[in-house]
GROMACS .gro file of C-alpha atoms in nm:
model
  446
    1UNK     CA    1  -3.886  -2.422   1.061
    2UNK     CA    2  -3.515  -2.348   1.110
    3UNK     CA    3  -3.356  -2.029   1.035
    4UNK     CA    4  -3.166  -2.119   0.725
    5UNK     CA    5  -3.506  -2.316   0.614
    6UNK     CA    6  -3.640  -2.026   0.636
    7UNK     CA    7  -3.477  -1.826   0.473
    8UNK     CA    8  -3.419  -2.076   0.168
    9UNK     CA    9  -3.802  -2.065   0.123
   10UNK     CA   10  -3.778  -1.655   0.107
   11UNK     CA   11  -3.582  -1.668  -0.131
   12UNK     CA   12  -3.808  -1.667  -0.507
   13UNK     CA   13  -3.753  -2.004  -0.711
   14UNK     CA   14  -3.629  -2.178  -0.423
   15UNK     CA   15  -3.921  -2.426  -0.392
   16UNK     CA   16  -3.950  -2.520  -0.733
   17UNK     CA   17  -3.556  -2.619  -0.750
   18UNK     CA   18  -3.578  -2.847  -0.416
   19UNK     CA   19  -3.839  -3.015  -0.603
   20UNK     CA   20  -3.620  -3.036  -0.914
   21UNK     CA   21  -3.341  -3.149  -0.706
   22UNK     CA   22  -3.559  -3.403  -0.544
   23UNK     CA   23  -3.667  -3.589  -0.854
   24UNK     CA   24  -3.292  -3.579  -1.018
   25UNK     CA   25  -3.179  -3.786  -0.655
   26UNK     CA   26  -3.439  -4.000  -0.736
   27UNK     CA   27  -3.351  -4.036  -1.092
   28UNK     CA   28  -2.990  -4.100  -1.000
   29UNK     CA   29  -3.039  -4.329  -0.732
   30UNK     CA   30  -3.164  -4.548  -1.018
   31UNK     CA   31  -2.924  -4.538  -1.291
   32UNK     CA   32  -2.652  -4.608  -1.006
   33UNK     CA   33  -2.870  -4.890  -0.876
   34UNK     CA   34  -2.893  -5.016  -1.262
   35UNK     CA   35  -2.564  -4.952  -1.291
   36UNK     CA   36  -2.359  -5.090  -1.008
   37UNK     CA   37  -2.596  -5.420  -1.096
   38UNK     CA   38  -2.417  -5.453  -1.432
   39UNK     CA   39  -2.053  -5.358  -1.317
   40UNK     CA   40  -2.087  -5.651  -1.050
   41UNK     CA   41  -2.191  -5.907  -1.329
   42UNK     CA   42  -1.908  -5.853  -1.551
   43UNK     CA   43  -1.693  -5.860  -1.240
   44UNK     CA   44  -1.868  -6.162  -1.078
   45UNK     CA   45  -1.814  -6.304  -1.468
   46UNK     CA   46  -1.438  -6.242  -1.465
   47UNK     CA   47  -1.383  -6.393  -1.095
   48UNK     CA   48  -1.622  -6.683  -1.244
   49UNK     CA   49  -1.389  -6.752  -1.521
   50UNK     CA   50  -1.071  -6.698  -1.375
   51UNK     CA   51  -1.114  -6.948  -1.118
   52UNK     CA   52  -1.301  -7.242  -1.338
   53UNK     CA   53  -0.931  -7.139  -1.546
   54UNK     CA   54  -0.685  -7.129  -1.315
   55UNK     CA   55  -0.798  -7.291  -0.984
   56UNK     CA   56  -0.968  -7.578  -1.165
   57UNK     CA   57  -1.310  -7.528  -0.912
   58UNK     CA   58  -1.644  -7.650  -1.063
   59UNK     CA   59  -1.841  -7.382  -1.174
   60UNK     CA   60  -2.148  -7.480  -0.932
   61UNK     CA   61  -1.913  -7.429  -0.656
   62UNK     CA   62  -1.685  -7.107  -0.851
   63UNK     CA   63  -2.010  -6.877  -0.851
   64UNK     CA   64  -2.078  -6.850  -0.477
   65UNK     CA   65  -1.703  -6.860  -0.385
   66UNK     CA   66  -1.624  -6.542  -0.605
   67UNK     CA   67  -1.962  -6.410  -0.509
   68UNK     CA   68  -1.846  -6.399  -0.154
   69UNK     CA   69  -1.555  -6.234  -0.235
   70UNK     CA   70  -1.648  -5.972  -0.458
   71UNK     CA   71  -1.942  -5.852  -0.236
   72UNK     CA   72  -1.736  -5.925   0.081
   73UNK     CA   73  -1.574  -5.581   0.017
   74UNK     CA   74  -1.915  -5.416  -0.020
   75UNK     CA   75  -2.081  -5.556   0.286
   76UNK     CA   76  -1.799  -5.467   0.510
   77UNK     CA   77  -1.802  -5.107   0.400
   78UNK     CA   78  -2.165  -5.095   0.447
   79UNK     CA   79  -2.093  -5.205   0.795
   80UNK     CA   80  -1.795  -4.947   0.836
   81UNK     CA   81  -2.033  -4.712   0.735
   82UNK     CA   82  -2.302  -4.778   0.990
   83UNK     CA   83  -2.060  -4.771   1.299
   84UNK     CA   84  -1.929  -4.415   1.141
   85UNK     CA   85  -2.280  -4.262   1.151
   86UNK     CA   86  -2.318  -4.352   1.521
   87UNK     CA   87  -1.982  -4.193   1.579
   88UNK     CA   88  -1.723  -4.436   1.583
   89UNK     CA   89  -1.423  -4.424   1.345
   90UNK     CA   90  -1.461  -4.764   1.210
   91UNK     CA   91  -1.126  -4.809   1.082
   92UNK     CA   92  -1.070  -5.160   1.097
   93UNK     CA   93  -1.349  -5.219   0.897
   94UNK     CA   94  -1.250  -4.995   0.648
   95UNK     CA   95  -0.900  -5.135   0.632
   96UNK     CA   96  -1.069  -5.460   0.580
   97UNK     CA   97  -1.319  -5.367   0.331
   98UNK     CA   98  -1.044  -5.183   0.082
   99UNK     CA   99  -0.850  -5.514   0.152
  100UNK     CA  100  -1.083  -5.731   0.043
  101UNK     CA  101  -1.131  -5.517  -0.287
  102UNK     CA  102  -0.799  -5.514  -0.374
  103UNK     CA  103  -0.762  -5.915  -0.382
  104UNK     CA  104  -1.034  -5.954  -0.551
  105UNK     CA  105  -0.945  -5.716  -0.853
  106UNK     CA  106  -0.594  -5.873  -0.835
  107UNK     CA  107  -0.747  -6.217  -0.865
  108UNK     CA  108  -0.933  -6.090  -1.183
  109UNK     CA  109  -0.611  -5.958  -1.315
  110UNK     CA  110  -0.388  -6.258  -1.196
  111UNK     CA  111  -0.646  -6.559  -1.307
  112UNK     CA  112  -0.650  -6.466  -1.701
  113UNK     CA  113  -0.342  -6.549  -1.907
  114UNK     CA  114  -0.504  -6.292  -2.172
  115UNK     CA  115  -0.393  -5.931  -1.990
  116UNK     CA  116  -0.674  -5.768  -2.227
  117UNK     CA  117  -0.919  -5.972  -2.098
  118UNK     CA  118  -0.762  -5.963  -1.789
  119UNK     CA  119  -0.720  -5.607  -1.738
  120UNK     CA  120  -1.117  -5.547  -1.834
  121UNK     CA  121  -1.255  -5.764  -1.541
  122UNK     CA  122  -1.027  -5.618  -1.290
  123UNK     CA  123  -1.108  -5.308  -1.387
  124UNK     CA  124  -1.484  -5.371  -1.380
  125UNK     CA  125  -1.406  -5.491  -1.033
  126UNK     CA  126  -1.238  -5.170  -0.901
  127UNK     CA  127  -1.480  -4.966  -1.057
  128UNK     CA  128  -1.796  -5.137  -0.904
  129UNK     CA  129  -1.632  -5.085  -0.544
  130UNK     CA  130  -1.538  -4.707  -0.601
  131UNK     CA  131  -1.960  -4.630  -0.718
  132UNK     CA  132  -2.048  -4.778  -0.417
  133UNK     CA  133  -1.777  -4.609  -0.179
  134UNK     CA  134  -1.813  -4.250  -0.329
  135UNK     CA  135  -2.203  -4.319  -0.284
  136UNK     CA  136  -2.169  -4.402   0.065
  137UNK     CA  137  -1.944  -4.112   0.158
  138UNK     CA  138  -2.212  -3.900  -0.005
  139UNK     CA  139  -2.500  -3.988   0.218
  140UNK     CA  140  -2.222  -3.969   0.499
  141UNK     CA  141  -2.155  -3.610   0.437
  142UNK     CA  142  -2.518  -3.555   0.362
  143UNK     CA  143  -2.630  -3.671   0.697
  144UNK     CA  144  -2.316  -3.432   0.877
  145UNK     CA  145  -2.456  -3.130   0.699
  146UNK     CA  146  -2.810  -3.214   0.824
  147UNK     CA  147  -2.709  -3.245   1.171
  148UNK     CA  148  -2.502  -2.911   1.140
  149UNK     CA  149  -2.149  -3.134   1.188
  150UNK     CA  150  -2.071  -3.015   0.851
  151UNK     CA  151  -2.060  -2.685   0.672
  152UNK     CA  152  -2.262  -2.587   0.421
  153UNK     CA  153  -2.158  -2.550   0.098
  154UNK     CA  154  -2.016  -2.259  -0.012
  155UNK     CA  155  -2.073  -2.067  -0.336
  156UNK     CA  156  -1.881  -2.138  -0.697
  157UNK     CA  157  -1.613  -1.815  -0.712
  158UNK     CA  158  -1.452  -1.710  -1.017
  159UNK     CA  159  -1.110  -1.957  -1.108
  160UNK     CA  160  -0.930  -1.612  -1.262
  161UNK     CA  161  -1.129  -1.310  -1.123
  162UNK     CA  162  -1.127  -1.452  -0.793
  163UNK     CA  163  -0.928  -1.717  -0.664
  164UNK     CA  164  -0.615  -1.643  -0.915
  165UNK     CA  165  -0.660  -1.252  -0.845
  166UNK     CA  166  -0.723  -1.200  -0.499
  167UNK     CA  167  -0.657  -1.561  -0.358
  168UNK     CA  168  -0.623  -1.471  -0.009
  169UNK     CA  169  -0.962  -1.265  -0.012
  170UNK     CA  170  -1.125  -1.533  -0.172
  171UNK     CA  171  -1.022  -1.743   0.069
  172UNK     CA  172  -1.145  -1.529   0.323
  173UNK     CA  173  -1.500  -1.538   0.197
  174UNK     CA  174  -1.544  -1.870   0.160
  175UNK     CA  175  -1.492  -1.933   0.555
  176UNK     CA  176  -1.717  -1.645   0.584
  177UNK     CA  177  -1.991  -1.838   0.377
  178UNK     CA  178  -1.929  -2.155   0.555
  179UNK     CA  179  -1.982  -1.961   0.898
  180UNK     CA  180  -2.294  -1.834   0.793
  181UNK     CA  181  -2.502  -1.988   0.499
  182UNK     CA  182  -2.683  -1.711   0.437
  183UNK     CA  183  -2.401  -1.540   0.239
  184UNK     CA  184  -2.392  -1.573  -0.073
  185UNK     CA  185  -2.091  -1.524  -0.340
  186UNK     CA  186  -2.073  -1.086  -0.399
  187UNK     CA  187  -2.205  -1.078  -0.032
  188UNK     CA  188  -1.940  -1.302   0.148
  189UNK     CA  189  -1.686  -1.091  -0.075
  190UNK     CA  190  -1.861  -0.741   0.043
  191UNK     CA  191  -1.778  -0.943   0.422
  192UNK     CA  192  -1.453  -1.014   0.343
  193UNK     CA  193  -1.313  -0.698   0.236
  194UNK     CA  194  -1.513  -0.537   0.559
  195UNK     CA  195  -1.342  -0.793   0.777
  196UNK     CA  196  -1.003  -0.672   0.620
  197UNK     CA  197  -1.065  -0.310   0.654
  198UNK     CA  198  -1.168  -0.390   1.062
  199UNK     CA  199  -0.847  -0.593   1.134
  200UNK     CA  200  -0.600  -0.284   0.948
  201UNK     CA  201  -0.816  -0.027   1.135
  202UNK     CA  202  -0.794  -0.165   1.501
  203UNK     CA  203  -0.425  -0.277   1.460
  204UNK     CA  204  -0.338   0.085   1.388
  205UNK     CA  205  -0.563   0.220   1.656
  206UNK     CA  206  -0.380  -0.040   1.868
  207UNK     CA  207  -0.074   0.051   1.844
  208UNK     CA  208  -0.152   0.441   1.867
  209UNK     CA  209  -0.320   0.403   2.197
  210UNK     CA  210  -0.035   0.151   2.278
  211UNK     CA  211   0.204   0.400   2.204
  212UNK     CA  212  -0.010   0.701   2.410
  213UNK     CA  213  -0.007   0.520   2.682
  214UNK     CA  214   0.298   0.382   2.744
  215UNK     CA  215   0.445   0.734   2.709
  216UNK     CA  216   0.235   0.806   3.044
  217UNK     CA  217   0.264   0.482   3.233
  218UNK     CA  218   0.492   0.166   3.202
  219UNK     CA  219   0.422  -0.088   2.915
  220UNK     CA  220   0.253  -0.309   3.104
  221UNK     CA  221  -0.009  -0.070   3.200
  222UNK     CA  222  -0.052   0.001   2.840
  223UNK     CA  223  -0.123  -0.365   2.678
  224UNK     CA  224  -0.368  -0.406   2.916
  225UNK     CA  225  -0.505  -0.100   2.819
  226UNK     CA  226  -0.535  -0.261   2.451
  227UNK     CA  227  -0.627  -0.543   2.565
  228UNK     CA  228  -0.925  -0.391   2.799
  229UNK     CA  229  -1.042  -0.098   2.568
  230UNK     CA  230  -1.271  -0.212   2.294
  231UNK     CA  231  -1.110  -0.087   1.982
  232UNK     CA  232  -1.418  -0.128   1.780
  233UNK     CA  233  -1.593   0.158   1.992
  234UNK     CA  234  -1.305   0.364   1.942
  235UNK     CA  235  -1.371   0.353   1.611
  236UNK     CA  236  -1.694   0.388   1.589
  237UNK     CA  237  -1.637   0.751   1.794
  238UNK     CA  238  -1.353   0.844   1.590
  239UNK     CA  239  -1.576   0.799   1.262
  240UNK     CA  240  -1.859   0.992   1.459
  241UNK     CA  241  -1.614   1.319   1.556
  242UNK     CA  242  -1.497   1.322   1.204
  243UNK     CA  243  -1.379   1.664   1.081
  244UNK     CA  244  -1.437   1.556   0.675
  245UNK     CA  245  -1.464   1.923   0.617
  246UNK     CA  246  -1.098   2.034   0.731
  247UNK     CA  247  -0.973   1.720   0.577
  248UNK     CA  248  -1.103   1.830   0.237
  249UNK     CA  249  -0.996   2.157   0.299
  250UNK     CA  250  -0.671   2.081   0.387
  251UNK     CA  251  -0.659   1.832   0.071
  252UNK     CA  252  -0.807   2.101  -0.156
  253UNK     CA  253  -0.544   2.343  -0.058
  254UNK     CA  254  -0.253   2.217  -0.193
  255UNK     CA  255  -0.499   2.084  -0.464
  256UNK     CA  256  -0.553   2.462  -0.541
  257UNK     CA  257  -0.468   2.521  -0.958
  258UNK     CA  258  -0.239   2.836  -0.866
  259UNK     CA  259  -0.046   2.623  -0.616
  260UNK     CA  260  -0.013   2.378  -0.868
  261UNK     CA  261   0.118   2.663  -1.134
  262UNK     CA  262   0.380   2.779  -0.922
  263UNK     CA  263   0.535   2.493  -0.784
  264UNK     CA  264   0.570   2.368  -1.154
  265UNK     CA  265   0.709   2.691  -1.219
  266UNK     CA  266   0.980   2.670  -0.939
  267UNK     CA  267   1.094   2.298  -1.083
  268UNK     CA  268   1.155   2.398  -1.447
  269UNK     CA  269   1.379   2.695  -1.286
  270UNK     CA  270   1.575   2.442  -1.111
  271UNK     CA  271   1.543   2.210  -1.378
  272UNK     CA  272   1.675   2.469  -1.613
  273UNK     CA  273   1.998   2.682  -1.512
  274UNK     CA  274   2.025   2.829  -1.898
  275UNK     CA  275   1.670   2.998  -1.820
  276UNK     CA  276   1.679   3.145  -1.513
  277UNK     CA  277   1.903   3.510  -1.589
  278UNK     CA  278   1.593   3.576  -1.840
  279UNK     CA  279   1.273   3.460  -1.606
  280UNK     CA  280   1.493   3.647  -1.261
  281UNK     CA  281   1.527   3.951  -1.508
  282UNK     CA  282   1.179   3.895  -1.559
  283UNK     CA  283   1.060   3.807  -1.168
  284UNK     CA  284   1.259   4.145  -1.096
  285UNK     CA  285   1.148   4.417  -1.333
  286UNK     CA  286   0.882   4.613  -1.282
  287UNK     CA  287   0.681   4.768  -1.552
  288UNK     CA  288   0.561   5.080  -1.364
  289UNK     CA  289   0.913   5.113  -1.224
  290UNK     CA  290   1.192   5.333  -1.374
  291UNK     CA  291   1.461   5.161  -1.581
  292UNK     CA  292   1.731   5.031  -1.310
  293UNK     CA  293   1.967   5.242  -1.472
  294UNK     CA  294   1.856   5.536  -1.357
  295UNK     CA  295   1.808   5.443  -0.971
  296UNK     CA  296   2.190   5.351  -1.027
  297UNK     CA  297   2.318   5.689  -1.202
  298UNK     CA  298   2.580   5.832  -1.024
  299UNK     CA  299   2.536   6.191  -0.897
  300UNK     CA  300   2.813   6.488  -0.960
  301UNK     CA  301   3.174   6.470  -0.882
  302UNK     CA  302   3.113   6.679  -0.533
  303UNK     CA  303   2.823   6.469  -0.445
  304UNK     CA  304   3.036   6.171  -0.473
  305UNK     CA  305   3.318   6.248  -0.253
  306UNK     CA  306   3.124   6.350   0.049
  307UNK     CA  307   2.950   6.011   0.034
  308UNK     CA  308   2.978   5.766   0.289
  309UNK     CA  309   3.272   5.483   0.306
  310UNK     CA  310   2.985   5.243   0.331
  311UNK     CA  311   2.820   5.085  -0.023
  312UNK     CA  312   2.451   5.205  -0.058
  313UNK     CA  313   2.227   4.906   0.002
  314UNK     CA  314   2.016   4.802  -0.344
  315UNK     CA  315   1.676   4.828  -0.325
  316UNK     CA  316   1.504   4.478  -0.338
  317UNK     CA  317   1.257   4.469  -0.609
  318UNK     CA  318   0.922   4.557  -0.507
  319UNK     CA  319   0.624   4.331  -0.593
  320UNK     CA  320   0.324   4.498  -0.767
  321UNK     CA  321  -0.002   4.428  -0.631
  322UNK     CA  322  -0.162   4.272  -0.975
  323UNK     CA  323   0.183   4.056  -1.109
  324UNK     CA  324   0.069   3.725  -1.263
  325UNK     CA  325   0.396   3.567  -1.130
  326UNK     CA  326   0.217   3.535  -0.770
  327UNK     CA  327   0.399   3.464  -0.484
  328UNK     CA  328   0.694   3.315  -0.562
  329UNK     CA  329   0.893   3.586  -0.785
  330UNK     CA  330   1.018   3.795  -0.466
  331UNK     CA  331   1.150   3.423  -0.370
  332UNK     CA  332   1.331   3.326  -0.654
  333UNK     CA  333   1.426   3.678  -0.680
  334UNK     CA  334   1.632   3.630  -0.352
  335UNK     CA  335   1.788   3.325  -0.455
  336UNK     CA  336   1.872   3.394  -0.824
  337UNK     CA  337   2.159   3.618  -0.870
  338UNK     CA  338   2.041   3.993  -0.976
  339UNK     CA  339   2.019   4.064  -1.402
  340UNK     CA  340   2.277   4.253  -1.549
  341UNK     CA  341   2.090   4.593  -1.569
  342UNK     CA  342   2.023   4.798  -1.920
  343UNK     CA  343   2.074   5.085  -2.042
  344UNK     CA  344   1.784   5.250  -2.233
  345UNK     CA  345   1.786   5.417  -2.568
  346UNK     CA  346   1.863   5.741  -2.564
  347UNK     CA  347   2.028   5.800  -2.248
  348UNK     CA  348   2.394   5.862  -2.225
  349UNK     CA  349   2.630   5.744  -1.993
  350UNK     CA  350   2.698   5.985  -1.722
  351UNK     CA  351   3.058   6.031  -1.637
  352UNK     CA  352   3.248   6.149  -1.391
  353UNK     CA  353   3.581   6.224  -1.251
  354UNK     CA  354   3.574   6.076  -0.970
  355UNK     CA  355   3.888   5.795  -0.968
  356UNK     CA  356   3.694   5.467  -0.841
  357UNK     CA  357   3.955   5.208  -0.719
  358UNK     CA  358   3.952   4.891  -0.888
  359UNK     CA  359   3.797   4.617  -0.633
  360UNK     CA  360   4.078   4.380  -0.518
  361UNK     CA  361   4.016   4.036  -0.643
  362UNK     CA  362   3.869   3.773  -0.358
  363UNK     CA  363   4.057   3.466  -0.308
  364UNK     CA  364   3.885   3.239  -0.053
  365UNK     CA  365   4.129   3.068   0.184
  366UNK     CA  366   4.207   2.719   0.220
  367UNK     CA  367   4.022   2.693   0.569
  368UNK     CA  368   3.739   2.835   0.391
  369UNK     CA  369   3.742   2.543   0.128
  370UNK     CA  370   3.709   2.284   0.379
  371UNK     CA  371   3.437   2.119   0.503
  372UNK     CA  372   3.082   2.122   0.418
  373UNK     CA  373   2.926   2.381   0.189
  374UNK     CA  374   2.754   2.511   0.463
  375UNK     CA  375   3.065   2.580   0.674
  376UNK     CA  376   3.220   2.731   0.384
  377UNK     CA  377   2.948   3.003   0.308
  378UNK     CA  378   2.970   3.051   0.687
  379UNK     CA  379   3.335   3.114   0.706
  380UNK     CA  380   3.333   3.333   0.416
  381UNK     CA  381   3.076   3.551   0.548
  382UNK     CA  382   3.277   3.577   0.854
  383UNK     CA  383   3.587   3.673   0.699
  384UNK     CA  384   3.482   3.908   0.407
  385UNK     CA  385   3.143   4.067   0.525
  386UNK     CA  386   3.169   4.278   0.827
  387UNK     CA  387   2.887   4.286   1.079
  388UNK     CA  388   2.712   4.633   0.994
  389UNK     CA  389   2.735   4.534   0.623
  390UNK     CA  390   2.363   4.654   0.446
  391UNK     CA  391   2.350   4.391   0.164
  392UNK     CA  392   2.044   4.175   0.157
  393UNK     CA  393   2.036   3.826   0.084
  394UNK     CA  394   2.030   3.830  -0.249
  395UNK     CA  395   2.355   4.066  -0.243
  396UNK     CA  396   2.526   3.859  -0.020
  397UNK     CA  397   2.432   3.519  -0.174
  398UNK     CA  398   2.591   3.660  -0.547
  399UNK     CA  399   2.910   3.740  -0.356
  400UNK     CA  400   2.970   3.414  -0.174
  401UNK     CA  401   2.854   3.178  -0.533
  402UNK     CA  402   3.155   3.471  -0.726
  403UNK     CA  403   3.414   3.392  -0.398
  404UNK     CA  404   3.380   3.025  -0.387
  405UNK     CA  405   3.289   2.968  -0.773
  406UNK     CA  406   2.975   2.797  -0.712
  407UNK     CA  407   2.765   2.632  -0.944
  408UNK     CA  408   2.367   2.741  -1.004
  409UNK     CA  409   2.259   2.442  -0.817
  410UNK     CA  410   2.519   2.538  -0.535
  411UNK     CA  411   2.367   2.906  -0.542
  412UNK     CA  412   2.054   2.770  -0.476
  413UNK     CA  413   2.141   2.562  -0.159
  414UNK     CA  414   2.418   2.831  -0.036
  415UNK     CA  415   2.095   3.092  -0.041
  416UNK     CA  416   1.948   2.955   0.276
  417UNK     CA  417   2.254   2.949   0.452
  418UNK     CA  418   2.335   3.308   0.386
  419UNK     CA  419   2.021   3.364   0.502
  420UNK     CA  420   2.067   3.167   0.865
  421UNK     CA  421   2.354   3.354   0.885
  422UNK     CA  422   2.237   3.679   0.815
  423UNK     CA  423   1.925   3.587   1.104
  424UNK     CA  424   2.174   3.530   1.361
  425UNK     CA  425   2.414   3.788   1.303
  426UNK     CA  426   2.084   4.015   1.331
  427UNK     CA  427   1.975   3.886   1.605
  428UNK     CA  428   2.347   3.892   1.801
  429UNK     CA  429   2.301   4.273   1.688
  430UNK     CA  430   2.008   4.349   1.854
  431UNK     CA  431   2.098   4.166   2.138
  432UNK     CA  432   2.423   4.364   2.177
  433UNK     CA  433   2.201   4.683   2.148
  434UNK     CA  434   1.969   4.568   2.392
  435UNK     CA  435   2.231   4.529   2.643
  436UNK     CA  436   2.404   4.896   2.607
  437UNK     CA  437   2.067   5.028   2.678
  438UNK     CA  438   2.011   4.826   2.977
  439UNK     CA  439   2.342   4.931   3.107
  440UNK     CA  440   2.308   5.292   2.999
  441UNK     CA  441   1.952   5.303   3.191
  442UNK     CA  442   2.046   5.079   3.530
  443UNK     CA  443   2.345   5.254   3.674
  444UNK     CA  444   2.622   5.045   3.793
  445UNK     CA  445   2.630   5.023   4.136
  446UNK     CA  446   2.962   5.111   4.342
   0.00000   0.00000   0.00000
């Protein structure tokens, strides 16, 4: 017993519809016997008639004659048929058989004046070759599949839910059942789809390793690296060594519901310039803290004029340790301009006489309104901000947006370029110092 014989009897039912199957060949063979035996009287009848009619031949003589030709078409088939089972093409004969068909139903339709009539026995005709030629190609293709020159046939998918859906797939499958029989229509599908996943996975491990190697060696050296390395294995290892828990991690982290809270946060303050004064006013105050108007009291007249030249830096806001705003407040807090601070009840106004000059009204030049937005907030730093100046960020960003007139969405962007530029003039600074020292601590040599 063959493999796929086997594995039809495993399978529960199986015997019982080969037997069923069995009898309904038998059953058919019949009716198409019975049948075919009737189609080639009426024809035999209309080649009878049509040449007592029209060729004027004696009817002893007519019903051989039109015998001859109406089962000449039939026995030459039969004969193509025979040299096609031992391998030959047999095309002559079947040139000759279809030849000898089509005369014969054009006799039946040419020999009757009445084209009713006519028209019946020529169809008769035709129709009593086709039975036998479609039965005859059967037992051809029956006798291929037996002796494994023909695949087997492959399961009944779904018109709309397969082949209309997923066409190619479907497609796929079916080769996959013709390959191997014992597939049948969910589990060549289940193949397919595997077989698609393989061919995307080694093409991109392909062209990684492709691309690894040719960094190292020349090209050449690296497709024959693809072409010698087996790709599946490399997969299989890569599956084997797989971190899943840092993936999820990683995955999970930005997953994380307070991550989630603030970046939503951060949009609707872009998203929203009329809202942001009130949420950076609320980012920046601090409810254990002391009004801001009281940090930025001035002190007596005397106190005032010994100060230094230099503007006392503002104290950046200080983040409490339980704020529900999370990370992200001190952020926007340096990007937003500061809230206008207020006054509380109760508390006067404290005076002094102390004549404060009024501050001389910025006008940015026209070299610092060219180019990009970048170079602007650049060249305005340079010009108006002197290199010891103490403002922070958030100081320095209000004053360049009030210079140049910048939008809120141009604050926003011009805030990490004050910021670059406030890194490297820091870190020229320290450099500078650095260098002093060395010199101060190496004498100079004469």
């Amino acid at each position: 017993m063959t493999a796929p014989d086997a594995h039809r009897t495993s399978r529960p039912g199986i015997v019982e519809l080969d037997a069923d199957l069995q009898r309904t060949v038998r059953r058919t063979s019949y009716m198409r016997q019975l049948f075919y035996f009737v189609v080639l009287l009426v024809a035999l009848a209309g080649q009878v008639s049509g040449a007592v009619e029209a060729l004027g031949i004696p009817l002893l003589w007519a019903v051989p004659a039109v015998g001859a030709l109406e089962l000449g078409g039939i026995v030459v088939l039969a004969n193509a048929d025979v040299r096609r089972r031992l391998g030959e093409r047999a095309t002559a004969s079947r040139v000759l058989s279809a030849a000898i068909a089509g005369f014969a139903v054009a006799f039946n339709w040419l020999a009757h004046e009445n084209k009713l009539l006519a028209g019946f026995f020529a169809g008769m005709s035709a129709l009593g070759y086709l039975v036998w030629l479609m039965h005859t190609e059967n037992q051809r293709r029956d006798r291929l599949r037996a002796t494994g020159d023909l695949p087997p046939t492959t399961p009944a998918y779904e018109v709309v839910g397969h082949w209309i859906r997923h066409p190619w797939m479907t497609l796929r499958a079916k080769n996959l059942a013709k390959a191997d029989d014992r597939l049948g229509l969910y589990t060549s599908l289940a193949a397919a789809r595997a077989e698609k996943r393989k061919e995307v996975r080694t093409k991109a491990i392909a062209k990684v390793l492709h691309r690894k190697i040719r960094a190292a060696v020349d090209p050449t050296t690296a497709d024959i690296a693809v072409a010698v390395y087996d790709l599946d294995e490399i997969a299989v290892r890569l599956a084997d060594g797989a971190d899943y828990d840092g993936l999820t991690a990683l995955i999970a982290a930005d997953l994380a519901p307070a991550r989630l809270a603030s970046d939503a946060r951060v949009i609707s303050v872009v998203d929203e310039p009329a809202r942001r004064p009130a949420l950076t006013e609320a980012l920046v105050k601090e409810p254990a803290e002391e009004p801001a108007e009281e940090q930025l009291t001035l002190p007596e007249a005397p106190e005032v004029a010994e100060a230094p030249e230099a503007p006392v830096p503002a104290a950046e806001p200080r983040e409490p340790a339980a704020s529900p705003l999370g990370e992200w407040r001190g952020e926007i807090a340096e990007i937003l301009p500061p809230p206008t601070p207020r006054r509380p009840r109760g508390q006067s106004k404290v005076t002094t006489t102390v004549d404060i000059a009024e501050e001389p009204t910025l006008t940015p030049t026209r070299s610092i309104r060219e180019g990009s937005l970048r170079s602007q907030v650049h060249a305005a730093l340079h010009e108006h901000v002197p290199d010891n100046d103490p403002r922070d960020t958030m100081a320095l960003t209000s004053f360049v947006g009030d210079l140049l007139e910048l939008n809120d969405v141009e604050r926003l962007t011009a805030s990490n370029y004050v910021r670059t530029w406030k890194r490297e003039v820091d870190a020229g600074r320290r450099s500078s110092v650095n260098g002093r020292h060395l010199q101060d601590v190496v004498p100079t040599k004469r």
